[in-house]
XYZ file of C-alpha atoms in Angstrom:
539
model
C -29.085 -49.875 31.565
C -30.073 -53.331 30.306
C -30.662 -52.435 26.831
C -27.187 -50.302 27.012
C -25.145 -53.262 28.278
C -26.665 -55.327 25.893
C -26.324 -52.854 22.863
C -22.617 -52.451 24.124
C -22.079 -56.548 23.790
C -23.701 -56.815 21.075
C -21.398 -54.162 19.578
C -17.757 -55.419 20.303
C -19.234 -58.602 19.236
C -18.731 -57.938 15.568
C -15.070 -57.575 14.128
C -13.949 -53.317 13.424
C -11.657 -54.518 9.941
C -8.589 -52.496 9.545
C -8.213 -53.159 5.414
C -5.815 -50.384 5.911
C -4.878 -46.904 7.828
C -7.369 -44.787 6.921
C -10.119 -47.318 5.612
C -12.157 -48.297 9.179
C -15.398 -50.799 9.254
C -17.999 -49.614 11.511
C -20.577 -51.709 12.245
C -23.977 -49.702 12.868
C -26.941 -51.295 15.255
C -30.004 -49.376 14.281
C -32.776 -49.675 17.593
C -35.667 -50.880 15.601
C -38.211 -52.046 17.745
C -39.430 -49.080 18.680
C -38.738 -45.386 18.608
C -37.472 -43.646 20.965
C -38.483 -40.296 19.808
C -40.758 -38.152 17.463
C -41.076 -34.513 15.792
C -43.427 -31.831 14.475
C -43.977 -32.943 9.878
C -42.453 -29.123 9.715
C -39.267 -30.112 12.070
C -37.370 -27.814 9.601
C -37.765 -24.213 10.363
C -35.459 -21.207 9.316
C -36.695 -17.496 10.242
C -36.527 -14.259 8.803
C -35.202 -11.444 11.250
C -35.604 -7.485 11.100
C -31.899 -6.701 11.831
C -32.216 -3.766 9.335
C -29.431 -2.840 6.778
C -26.750 -0.710 9.331
C -26.908 -3.775 11.323
C -22.402 -5.003 11.190
C -20.404 -6.694 13.205
C -16.398 -7.503 12.925
C -16.585 -4.428 10.638
C -18.844 -6.268 8.071
C -22.655 -5.404 7.632
C -23.814 -8.576 6.327
C -27.760 -7.851 6.224
C -29.176 -6.345 3.477
C -32.334 -5.979 2.488
C -33.449 -9.333 4.274
C -35.477 -7.538 7.121
C -39.650 -8.361 8.242
C -39.570 -5.273 6.948
C -37.907 -4.574 3.677
C -36.806 -8.462 2.615
C -38.091 -8.352 -1.252
C -40.724 -10.654 -1.189
C -41.308 -10.825 -5.120
C -37.957 -12.326 -5.618
C -38.698 -15.509 -7.556
C -35.791 -17.574 -6.003
C -37.416 -16.852 -3.271
C -40.729 -18.376 -3.154
C -39.706 -21.245 -4.856
C -37.163 -21.905 -2.163
C -39.653 -21.832 0.496
C -42.873 -23.880 -1.443
C -39.604 -26.974 -2.474
C -40.525 -28.010 1.556
C -44.236 -28.229 0.907
C -44.701 -27.218 2.943
C -40.729 -24.770 5.312
C -42.427 -23.207 8.943
C -40.938 -19.758 8.819
C -40.509 -18.427 12.772
C -40.479 -13.321 12.198
C -38.447 -12.953 15.015
C -35.255 -12.680 16.704
C -33.506 -9.553 18.650
C -35.064 -5.988 17.353
C -38.153 -8.329 18.270
C -39.011 -6.215 21.665
C -38.568 -2.970 20.247
C -40.920 -3.861 17.477
C -44.208 -1.578 17.088
C -47.610 -2.751 14.896
C -48.901 0.089 12.930
C -52.960 -0.354 13.736
C -55.232 2.154 13.617
C -55.236 2.610 17.267
C -51.540 3.214 17.423
C -50.443 6.348 19.315
C -46.455 6.307 18.601
C -44.955 7.591 14.363
C -44.640 4.377 12.467
C -41.072 4.972 11.258
C -38.505 2.231 10.686
C -35.654 0.937 12.617
C -32.788 3.812 13.371
C -28.823 4.523 13.832
C -29.610 5.426 17.891
C -26.553 4.231 20.599
C -28.647 4.300 23.105
C -30.748 1.980 21.848
C -31.519 -1.275 23.060
C -29.047 -2.926 20.472
C -28.464 0.039 19.253
C -31.506 0.805 17.565
C -34.532 2.814 17.703
C -37.755 0.898 17.614
C -39.420 0.300 14.470
C -42.826 -0.037 13.624
C -44.084 -3.163 10.966
C -46.300 -0.718 9.052
C -49.832 -3.131 8.496
C -49.458 -2.844 4.200
C -46.480 -4.749 5.164
C -48.179 -6.753 7.071
C -50.664 -6.653 4.337
C -47.881 -7.969 1.500
C -46.044 -10.475 3.777
C -49.036 -13.058 4.798
C -49.965 -12.532 0.978
C -46.615 -13.959 0.513
C -46.676 -16.694 3.186
C -50.123 -17.876 2.029
C -48.742 -17.716 -1.542
C -45.372 -20.130 -0.785
C -48.200 -22.066 1.859
C -45.399 -20.822 5.173
C -46.484 -22.357 8.116
C -46.099 -18.960 10.153
C -44.815 -18.536 14.211
C -44.482 -14.227 14.913
C -42.645 -12.995 17.986
C -44.313 -10.536 19.229
C -42.766 -7.329 21.287
C -42.970 -8.431 25.217
C -40.597 -5.700 26.029
C -44.198 -2.635 25.858
C -44.760 -0.694 28.973
C -41.900 -1.897 31.002
C -38.985 -0.166 33.171
C -35.670 -1.261 33.160
C -34.326 -0.904 36.504
C -30.932 -0.406 38.186
C -29.544 -3.846 38.343
C -30.856 -4.463 34.842
C -34.217 -6.229 34.603
C -37.472 -5.161 32.701
C -40.269 -4.171 35.401
C -43.202 -3.569 35.460
C -46.934 -5.596 33.112
C -47.140 -5.676 30.097
C -48.605 -3.160 28.333
C -51.150 -5.598 25.494
C -52.559 -3.089 24.256
C -50.701 -2.486 20.735
C -50.069 -6.621 20.514
C -53.676 -6.989 21.657
C -55.196 -4.987 18.434
C -52.813 -6.536 16.267
C -53.475 -10.055 16.296
C -57.144 -8.379 16.211
C -56.504 -7.053 12.978
C -54.896 -9.222 11.537
C -58.238 -11.505 12.642
C -59.938 -9.940 10.849
C -57.822 -10.663 7.592
C -58.535 -14.122 7.165
C -53.915 -14.131 8.353
C -52.763 -17.816 9.570
C -51.019 -18.041 12.901
C -49.833 -21.289 13.591
C -47.928 -19.749 17.256
C -47.456 -16.609 18.563
C -44.029 -16.648 20.127
C -43.828 -14.041 23.312
C -40.132 -12.679 23.634
C -36.837 -12.948 22.339
C -33.932 -13.701 24.163
C -35.318 -12.138 27.536
C -35.100 -15.475 30.087
C -32.500 -16.156 32.626
C -29.592 -12.869 32.534
C -30.865 -12.483 29.369
C -29.520 -10.610 26.423
C -29.525 -7.201 26.067
C -32.557 -7.118 28.713
C -34.204 -9.112 30.634
C -37.165 -10.114 32.323
C -38.467 -12.320 35.824
C -39.854 -15.834 35.289
C -42.489 -14.576 37.700
C -42.826 -11.567 35.840
C -42.935 -13.302 32.331
C -45.033 -15.984 33.749
C -48.202 -13.440 34.596
C -48.214 -12.019 31.374
C -47.655 -15.293 29.560
C -50.850 -15.917 31.453
C -52.844 -12.534 30.659
C -51.773 -13.394 26.477
C -53.279 -16.601 26.368
C -56.657 -15.029 27.708
C -56.005 -12.610 24.723
C -55.761 -15.532 22.223
C -58.851 -17.449 23.823
C -60.766 -13.960 23.651
C -60.029 -13.744 20.214
C -60.153 -16.270 18.650
C -63.068 -18.286 19.877
C -64.955 -18.107 17.125
C -62.238 -18.930 14.842
C -61.598 -22.591 14.109
C -57.837 -23.067 14.261
C -56.529 -21.200 17.439
C -52.019 -20.481 17.325
C -50.776 -21.815 20.304
C -48.485 -20.089 23.104
C -44.515 -20.184 22.409
C -42.066 -18.975 24.708
C -39.564 -17.629 25.778
C -37.105 -17.866 23.190
C -34.436 -17.177 25.320
C -31.116 -19.341 26.454
C -32.072 -22.537 28.868
C -31.059 -21.714 32.414
C -33.088 -24.762 34.560
C -34.240 -22.338 37.343
C -35.962 -19.746 35.579
C -37.193 -21.871 32.518
C -38.402 -24.342 35.849
C -40.094 -21.413 37.520
C -41.844 -19.875 34.017
C -43.490 -23.144 34.039
C -44.845 -23.730 37.361
C -46.004 -19.974 37.123
C -48.083 -20.463 34.140
C -48.553 -23.622 35.102
C -50.889 -26.383 32.160
C -52.863 -25.025 29.240
C -50.092 -21.402 28.934
C -47.553 -22.124 26.946
C -47.909 -25.092 24.395
C -44.394 -24.969 23.841
C -41.063 -23.875 25.642
C -38.085 -22.321 22.593
C -34.770 -22.305 23.753
C -31.599 -20.796 21.764
C -28.381 -22.401 20.743
C -25.066 -20.945 18.919
C -22.682 -23.128 20.489
C -19.874 -22.530 18.143
C -19.226 -19.908 19.316
C -19.284 -15.584 17.389
C -19.293 -15.566 13.986
C -14.925 -13.495 13.940
C -13.519 -17.084 15.863
C -10.854 -18.179 13.822
C -11.966 -21.520 15.376
C -15.172 -21.536 14.308
C -14.685 -24.822 11.484
C -12.638 -26.981 13.453
C -15.400 -26.504 16.396
C -17.471 -27.654 13.816
C -15.052 -30.743 12.542
C -14.658 -31.581 17.156
C -17.248 -34.352 17.455
C -16.322 -33.561 20.989
C -17.526 -29.645 21.371
C -20.933 -31.258 19.231
C -21.551 -33.562 21.917
C -21.415 -30.805 25.044
C -24.813 -28.713 24.057
C -26.207 -32.613 24.588
C -25.979 -31.637 28.759
C -29.051 -28.727 27.377
C -31.388 -30.817 25.650
C -31.159 -33.265 28.187
C -31.974 -30.909 31.431
C -34.414 -29.308 29.471
C -36.459 -32.497 28.742
C -36.350 -33.624 31.958
C -36.745 -29.470 33.537
C -39.813 -30.325 31.360
C -40.613 -33.712 32.466
C -41.284 -32.447 36.417
C -42.516 -29.065 35.574
C -44.218 -29.186 31.840
C -45.357 -32.109 30.653
C -47.842 -30.474 28.897
C -45.674 -28.689 26.733
C -43.147 -29.227 24.025
C -40.005 -28.583 23.344
C -38.595 -26.286 19.768
C -34.800 -25.515 19.259
C -36.900 -21.851 18.687
C -33.593 -19.889 16.612
C -29.810 -21.146 15.975
C -27.313 -20.529 13.701
C -24.401 -21.449 15.341
C -22.275 -18.923 15.339
C -23.432 -15.709 16.947
C -23.552 -11.739 15.938
C -24.822 -12.754 12.579
C -21.925 -16.143 11.899
C -19.102 -16.738 10.452
C -18.324 -15.193 7.092
C -17.070 -17.277 4.759
C -17.970 -20.381 7.486
C -21.263 -20.267 7.838
C -22.316 -20.097 4.288
C -20.293 -22.408 3.001
C -20.345 -26.196 2.779
C -18.492 -27.087 6.273
C -21.174 -25.826 8.164
C -23.273 -28.939 7.262
C -21.525 -30.860 9.289
C -22.686 -28.771 12.327
C -26.301 -28.342 11.464
C -27.306 -31.676 10.306
C -25.691 -33.308 13.539
C -27.220 -30.287 15.322
C -30.404 -31.744 13.328
C -30.204 -35.420 14.858
C -29.602 -34.924 17.517
C -32.002 -32.014 18.305
C -34.616 -34.988 17.603
C -33.577 -37.891 19.943
C -34.105 -35.816 22.782
C -37.968 -34.761 21.195
C -37.608 -31.597 20.326
C -40.322 -31.097 18.008
C -38.731 -28.205 15.367
C -35.205 -26.701 14.736
C -35.080 -23.144 13.956
C -32.100 -22.192 11.599
C -31.503 -18.271 12.212
C -31.974 -18.037 8.907
C -33.604 -18.155 5.947
C -31.910 -15.457 4.894
C -29.573 -12.185 5.614
C -26.010 -12.280 8.084
C -23.662 -14.297 7.800
C -25.550 -18.045 8.549
C -28.532 -17.399 6.005
C -29.572 -20.753 4.019
C -30.233 -18.001 0.850
C -27.549 -15.791 -0.638
C -28.487 -12.271 0.970
C -27.975 -10.756 -2.644
C -28.649 -13.534 -5.072
C -31.037 -15.249 -3.340
C -29.513 -18.356 -4.764
C -29.193 -21.461 -2.348
C -26.416 -22.144 0.496
C -25.227 -25.869 0.901
C -27.126 -25.316 4.280
C -30.733 -25.396 1.943
C -29.404 -28.562 0.750
C -29.096 -30.203 4.116
C -32.291 -28.515 5.334
C -34.214 -29.812 2.134
C -32.663 -33.691 2.143
C -33.423 -33.955 5.893
C -37.183 -32.573 4.886
C -37.688 -34.519 2.429
C -36.251 -37.845 4.091
C -36.197 -37.934 7.684
C -39.692 -38.761 8.552
C -41.221 -38.491 12.534
C -40.015 -41.403 13.647
C -36.446 -41.927 15.842
C -34.866 -44.308 16.562
C -32.005 -45.273 18.473
C -28.942 -45.996 17.237
C -26.002 -48.004 18.780
C -22.497 -47.610 17.047
C -19.050 -48.796 17.715
C -17.066 -46.937 15.073
C -15.276 -43.242 16.367
C -17.038 -40.170 17.206
C -15.852 -38.858 13.812
C -18.706 -40.907 12.413
C -21.715 -38.987 13.405
C -25.105 -41.591 13.388
C -29.034 -40.798 12.888
C -31.263 -42.729 12.005
C -35.542 -41.649 10.981
C -38.107 -43.609 9.781
C -38.128 -42.604 6.364
C -40.654 -39.607 5.189
C -44.478 -41.230 3.357
C -42.764 -44.575 2.959
C -41.859 -48.047 4.804
C -38.323 -48.099 6.181
C -35.777 -46.266 8.039
C -33.648 -43.779 6.140
C -29.597 -43.471 8.409
C -27.519 -40.085 8.324
C -23.750 -40.287 8.719
C -21.465 -37.629 9.545
C -18.098 -38.495 8.675
C -16.443 -35.591 10.591
C -12.184 -37.296 9.332
C -10.514 -35.984 6.501
C -8.413 -38.913 5.090
C -10.638 -41.891 6.668
C -13.186 -43.304 4.658
C -16.071 -45.254 7.380
C -17.232 -48.377 6.018
C -20.774 -48.547 7.037
C -21.993 -52.822 8.552
C -25.690 -51.705 8.915
C -27.657 -54.218 11.461
C -30.638 -54.952 12.250
C -31.639 -55.389 16.131
C -34.057 -57.263 15.707
C -31.950 -60.098 14.157
C -29.632 -59.952 17.047
C -30.511 -61.556 20.579
C -27.982 -61.964 23.698
C -27.701 -65.258 24.859
C -25.544 -64.798 28.433
C -22.570 -63.050 27.212
C -22.515 -64.252 23.639
C -24.333 -62.062 20.970
C -25.731 -63.998 17.305
C -27.663 -63.732 14.847
C -30.797 -64.924 14.831
C -30.823 -68.562 13.709
C -33.488 -67.793 10.685
C -30.727 -65.484 9.290
C -28.028 -67.714 9.649
C -27.851 -68.094 5.665
C -27.786 -64.375 5.194
C -24.528 -63.371 7.999
C -22.941 -61.930 5.227
C -25.267 -59.936 4.350
C -24.940 -56.248 5.358
C -28.534 -55.822 6.416
C -30.642 -58.166 7.841
C -34.355 -57.584 7.442
C -37.567 -59.116 9.235
C -40.500 -60.240 6.793
C -39.250 -59.534 4.202
C -40.759 -61.367 1.140
C -39.065 -63.147 -1.821
C -37.804 -61.518 -4.378
C -36.328 -62.301 -7.814
C -34.714 -59.599 -8.449
C -32.410 -57.476 -6.639
C -32.808 -54.961 -3.905
C -31.583 -51.129 -3.690
C -30.987 -48.823 -0.939
C -30.888 -45.014 -2.413
C -28.165 -42.998 -1.421
C -27.460 -38.962 -0.686
C -23.397 -38.419 -0.405
C -23.219 -34.743 -0.277
C -19.200 -33.221 -0.935
C -17.649 -30.332 -1.385
C -17.826 -28.948 -4.887
C -13.307 -29.809 -5.441
C -12.561 -30.660 -2.190
C -13.380 -27.130 -0.485
C -14.614 -27.558 2.328
C -15.573 -23.632 2.465
C -17.346 -24.312 -0.773
C -20.538 -22.150 -1.230
C -21.559 -25.251 -3.509
C -22.390 -28.323 -2.565
C -21.845 -31.590 -4.484
C -24.564 -34.531 -4.321
C -23.130 -37.634 -5.902
C -20.802 -35.948 -8.233
C -23.027 -33.312 -9.825
C -23.150 -29.700 -8.139
C -25.831 -28.476 -6.659
C -26.630 -25.349 -8.885
C -29.759 -23.216 -10.263
C -31.658 -24.849 -13.618
C -31.553 -23.138 -17.039
C -35.320 -22.015 -16.233
C -34.655 -20.313 -12.495
C -35.997 -23.332 -10.275
C -34.175 -25.405 -7.086
C -32.476 -28.632 -8.878
C -33.550 -31.585 -8.117
C -32.556 -33.809 -5.488
C -31.822 -36.805 -6.967
C -29.835 -40.666 -5.120
C -28.377 -42.802 -6.873
C -29.631 -46.818 -6.513
C -27.664 -49.329 -4.755
C -27.284 -52.945 -3.433
C -28.629 -53.044 -0.458
C -26.039 -55.730 0.274
C -23.311 -53.734 -0.513
C -21.842 -51.650 2.845
C -22.286 -48.620 2.841
C -18.874 -46.190 2.163
C -18.596 -42.064 3.666
C -15.559 -41.203 2.619
C -13.701 -38.253 4.364
C -15.657 -35.042 5.124
C -18.656 -36.431 3.283
C -22.917 -36.746 4.826
C -24.505 -39.102 3.567
C -28.153 -39.055 4.218
C -29.273 -43.205 2.886
C -32.811 -44.714 2.606
C -33.704 -48.269 3.240
C -36.552 -49.194 1.631
C -37.141 -53.066 2.913
C -36.249 -52.236 6.249
C -38.135 -54.164 8.949
C -39.158 -51.907 11.586
C -42.635 -51.883 13.563
C -41.406 -48.669 16.040
C -42.148 -46.918 12.219
C -45.647 -49.005 11.558
């Protein structure tokens, strides 16, 4: 509380200057002394779903052949898009996950793909993953360096009661033999996830927290048994559903410590994919802020009931039911997506899985051409620039200027993400280091040793003298031709397109003198890398 009051005093001591109606100066203070959170080095994650080509919403069928069952793994752009992350975490899962059979030798049922069926869960029959396809997928993952999280069928053996709850113990035989086959082939699975959207009220199906916890204890024993001779044992991830306080608390209480390593929850905070208000919600900071309550409550729940576990967003596509056509795959979606990455990081979310890598309207890649959509480049820039350490940021700006800071990835200094949701306002940003600001009573002033540099935009601590100018890197993202629903993202004035030799383009910065003001034009996004910013919290 004392820190917040001091930071407030600090901010109001700097004048907010209106140079003209649509140019506003804002002050941002990066609290550099300590990190307030930490994300996993493989924070960026994307999903591959199970939906077949005839999965349709709103008179459209946006999935094509992008299922784990039939995705074209030989397409060169698919491999290159994944390899660019070095590595990318991929989660295989989705609504039909709990209807997947594994075509191991012991399977007694026929191994057929999903088929349309009116009385089936989500309108489909059970589907079977052939081991020949599983071999192909793992060869692909090995080639691309992907880190794999695989979602297991958690409804096997259960029956649905008249209240809509699926009862009975989980039948683990098919999953046991599948995991055993995976180990025998030497396939590296980073984590096994149990179930998809069965928590709380569920989506299509639900299981009680008591039963779910009991089954997780059983699955943990299976993993321990099958991997007892392995050098690397996968972690156990659950429940892969929407957060409900009482259900999640109960699950952690039932399982106890050393069972579930990671708690995953899903987010679709923009509404239905056909909602005409999608764009206005994306650009509304007050709507974006609503989901913070979920992050805060989950973080507190885990401190009380499961301090041994970490939190992931296991699936998030913004708009549900396959995403918004001509919204989720366009530039405007990056305002929501990057804001989500920044917000999730603030609340100690270790991994954030985007729905999807490919498939639906929200794919990072186009489902037919495999060409990256704008959010792909947003994800790649985040992955390349934003390090594990999360820093607190104070701002006196309008809520339409969103600001997030991390330690820079793989080097000294910090990286600042600035998101301008305004369509006619340019923000001129004055960035300060909290180490150079002192509170004396009700007065905020710069430390005396830096009074000579009071006009400098960035105040540095421990900066060695330099004969030449110092620079920062800027990555300015704008929509092609100013059209928010463009499928082409522009970086520093250059459209991001596949190169002539068929490669993902390099994401090059422009160099700017570090003591100049940071400008963020209307409806744009900017990553700013300050290599000389003194941040003890990043040491």
